Structure formats: structure tokens, C-alpha cells
Short mmCIF file of C-alpha atoms in Angstrom, two decimals:
data_model
loop_
_atom_site.label_atom_id
_atom_site.label_comp_id
_atom_site.label_asym_id
_atom_site.label_seq_id
_atom_site.Cartn_x
_atom_site.Cartn_y
_atom_site.Cartn_z
CA MET A 1 90.68 195.67 181.54
CA VAL A 2 91.58 196.14 178.01
CA ARG A 3 93.47 199.16 177.53
CA ILE A 4 93.27 200.56 173.37
CA VAL A 5 94.53 204.05 171.61
CA LEU A 6 92.17 204.96 169.14
CA ASP A 7 93.32 206.98 166.15
CA ALA A 8 92.04 210.08 165.54
CA ASN A 9 89.73 209.76 163.31
CA GLN A 10 87.36 207.03 165.17
CA PHE A 11 86.17 210.16 167.04
CA VAL A 12 85.23 211.81 164.68
CA SER A 13 83.69 208.14 162.94
CA ALA A 14 81.42 207.84 166.76
CA LEU A 15 80.19 211.78 166.50
CA LEU A 16 79.13 212.22 163.04
CA LYS A 17 78.17 207.70 162.75
CA PRO A 18 75.73 206.96 165.45
CA GLY A 19 75.19 202.99 165.60
CA SER A 20 78.90 202.56 163.73
CA ASN A 21 81.66 200.96 165.00
CA PRO A 22 83.85 203.31 166.46
CA ASP A 23 80.90 204.67 168.26
CA ALA A 24 80.52 201.33 169.51
CA ILE A 25 83.73 201.25 170.68
CA MET A 26 82.78 205.06 172.69
CA ARG A 27 79.79 203.46 174.26
CA LEU A 28 82.35 200.94 175.98
CA VAL A 29 84.68 203.32 177.00
CA ARG A 30 82.24 205.62 178.61
CA GLU A 31 80.65 202.28 180.09
CA GLU A 32 84.21 201.48 181.70
CA LYS A 33 84.53 198.23 179.63
CA VAL A 34 87.69 198.78 178.08
CA ILE A 35 90.17 201.73 178.93
CA LEU A 36 91.19 204.14 176.78
CA LEU A 37 94.81 205.14 176.58
CA LEU A 38 95.46 209.38 175.47
CA SER A 39 98.18 211.25 175.01
CA GLU A 40 98.77 215.65 175.05
CA ALA A 41 99.20 215.13 171.56
CA ILE A 42 96.23 212.86 170.66
CA CYS A 43 94.16 214.96 172.14
CA ASP A 44 95.54 218.25 169.80
CA GLU A 45 95.27 215.95 166.92
CA ILE A 46 91.74 215.03 167.71
CA LEU A 47 90.83 218.77 168.20
CA ARG A 48 91.85 220.00 165.07
CA VAL A 49 90.54 216.75 162.76
CA LEU A 50 87.34 218.03 164.26
CA THR A 51 87.91 221.91 163.29
CA TYR A 52 88.45 220.96 159.33
CA PRO A 53 86.45 222.70 156.68
CA LYS A 54 84.47 219.39 155.47
CA ILE A 55 83.63 217.82 159.28
CA ARG A 56 83.31 221.43 160.82
CA ASN A 57 80.56 221.06 157.77
CA ARG A 58 79.46 218.00 158.29
CA PHE A 59 79.31 217.89 162.05
CA ASN A 60 77.83 222.41 162.49
CA ARG A 61 79.02 222.57 166.09
CA SER A 62 81.30 225.41 167.90
CA ASP A 63 85.11 225.41 169.15
CA ASP A 64 83.32 225.71 172.89
CA TYR A 65 81.43 221.49 172.47
CA LEU A 66 84.42 220.50 170.32
CA ALA A 67 87.01 221.84 173.06
CA ASP A 68 84.58 220.87 175.79
CA PHE A 69 84.26 216.35 174.14
CA VAL A 70 88.24 216.81 173.61
CA LYS A 71 87.79 217.99 178.23
CA LYS A 72 85.30 215.26 178.54
CA LEU A 73 88.06 212.31 176.60
CA ARG A 74 90.11 213.60 178.75
CA ALA A 75 88.06 213.06 182.21
CA VAL A 76 87.30 209.91 180.63
CA ALA A 77 90.62 208.43 179.89
CA VAL A 78 93.87 207.32 181.04
CA ILE A 79 96.36 210.09 179.60
CA THR A 80 100.05 208.98 178.83
CA PRO A 81 102.99 211.21 179.44
CA GLY A 82 103.85 211.05 174.85
CA THR A 83 107.47 211.59 175.91
CA LEU A 84 108.81 208.51 174.60
CA PRO A 85 111.72 208.66 172.27
CA LEU A 86 110.56 206.66 169.53
CA ASP A 87 112.00 206.46 165.86
CA PRO A 88 109.97 207.81 163.29
CA ILE A 89 107.02 205.14 162.26
CA GLN A 90 108.45 205.04 158.66
CA ALA A 91 104.99 204.79 156.24
CA ASP A 92 103.37 208.14 158.22
CA ALA A 93 105.90 210.03 161.42
CA ASP A 94 102.80 211.87 162.03
CA ASP A 95 101.08 208.02 163.72
CA THR A 96 104.50 207.63 166.05
CA LYS A 97 102.75 209.66 168.51
CA TYR A 98 99.92 206.28 168.47
CA PHE A 99 102.57 203.34 169.58
CA VAL A 100 103.99 206.03 171.97
CA CYS A 101 100.84 206.89 173.88
CA ALA A 102 100.45 203.22 173.43
CA ILE A 103 103.66 201.62 175.02
CA GLU A 104 103.40 204.38 177.86
CA GLY A 105 99.77 202.88 178.40
CA LYS A 106 100.76 199.22 178.33
CA ALA A 107 98.05 198.98 175.93
CA ASP A 108 96.82 195.41 174.13
CA PHE A 109 95.89 197.50 170.94
CA ILE A 110 96.01 199.83 168.65
CA VAL A 111 92.32 200.73 166.74
CA SER A 112 92.47 202.29 163.40
CA GLY A 113 91.89 202.32 159.70
CA ASP A 114 94.38 204.03 158.66
CA HIS A 115 96.21 201.53 156.90
CA HIS A 116 99.61 202.97 157.40
CA LEU A 117 98.45 201.52 161.56
CA LYS A 118 96.96 198.59 159.70
CA ASP A 119 99.64 197.00 157.85
CA LEU A 120 101.85 196.97 160.41
CA LYS A 121 99.37 193.66 162.56
CA SER A 122 101.61 194.67 166.25
CA PHE A 123 104.01 197.07 166.99
CA GLN A 124 105.96 195.64 170.22
CA GLY A 125 103.22 193.10 170.86
CA ILE A 126 100.61 195.36 170.60
CA ARG A 127 97.63 194.55 168.18
CA ILE A 128 96.69 196.77 165.21
CA VAL A 129 93.48 196.41 164.04
CA ASP A 130 90.37 198.07 162.66
CA PRO A 131 87.34 198.59 164.84
CA ALA A 132 85.67 195.83 163.41
CA THR A 133 88.20 193.49 164.31
CA PHE A 134 88.34 194.83 167.48
CA LEU A 135 85.08 194.94 168.42
CA ALA A 136 84.21 191.21 167.27
CA VAL A 137 87.93 190.32 169.63
CA ILE A 138 86.03 191.60 172.39
CA VAL A 139 82.81 190.14 172.22
CA GLU A 140 84.27 186.81 171.41
CA ASN A 141 86.91 187.16 174.77
CA SER A 142 83.54 188.47 176.99
CA PHE A 143 81.28 186.18 176.16
CA GLY A 144 83.12 182.81 174.86
CA GLY A 145 82.37 183.71 171.33
#
């Protein structure tokens, strides 16, 4: 089964935009058609991003709801240790946690809209793609194009 790491913004987009590509990816996770990989550092970032004022104003959910959302993510994901020593990614050192999680969890893809990640195209054999490309690849591989 395909193993994926999503950047924090994909979770935010899935919540804020039902029917979006990130929402479709989360549906694949819920339906157990792909394996979601997370680490504590990624979970912390998801919660932090969800509590940004501009996000919170659009989403209007309580702290308990947001904490429960991350708890549910942990329940459906494979949690990696997040301890692999890896040199910081030059374009954005804060993104290093995604690569650590991907390597530890033997990911096939990192899915992100962040150009710092996408511009790399791959890292240690792990493809880095945007949500639309990921969904196109999954459909092509699942249904023969």
C-alpha cells in the first residue's frame, strides 16, 4: 500500500475546503487506501497551524475540537519516531521533519503545496508532489490510467 506524508497545510485545506484535493486524500486515508505517516513534530505543527488567528477565524472550532482532530489523525496514522538525525533542509529547515518522517516510515510520497518541498521533486527516492499530482498518480496506478 502507498505510504504518504502530508505537510500541515494539507490537513488545514482538507478541513477548510470540503471536496478539495487534500480532502480527497484524507478520504483515501480514512478508507485505508493509503497509509498516512505522522510524527509528533508534524502533529504539533498541524495543531499550531490550525490555531493561527486567520485559520481559526475561518474554521471557528474550539481548542478541544482541534485537539480531538489531531488525536483522530494519530489513531489512523502510522506514527514514526521522528528521531532520525538528518541535516536541515536548506530551503526551509523547519520542513526537515517531513523528510525524517518520510524516511523513517518508508514513504512513497511527500504531498505538499509548499514550493520549498515541491521544488526538490524527490528526496532519497521519495517523490515530492502536489495534491493533484498525487491523486492523478494514485488513480493511474489503481485503475490502469
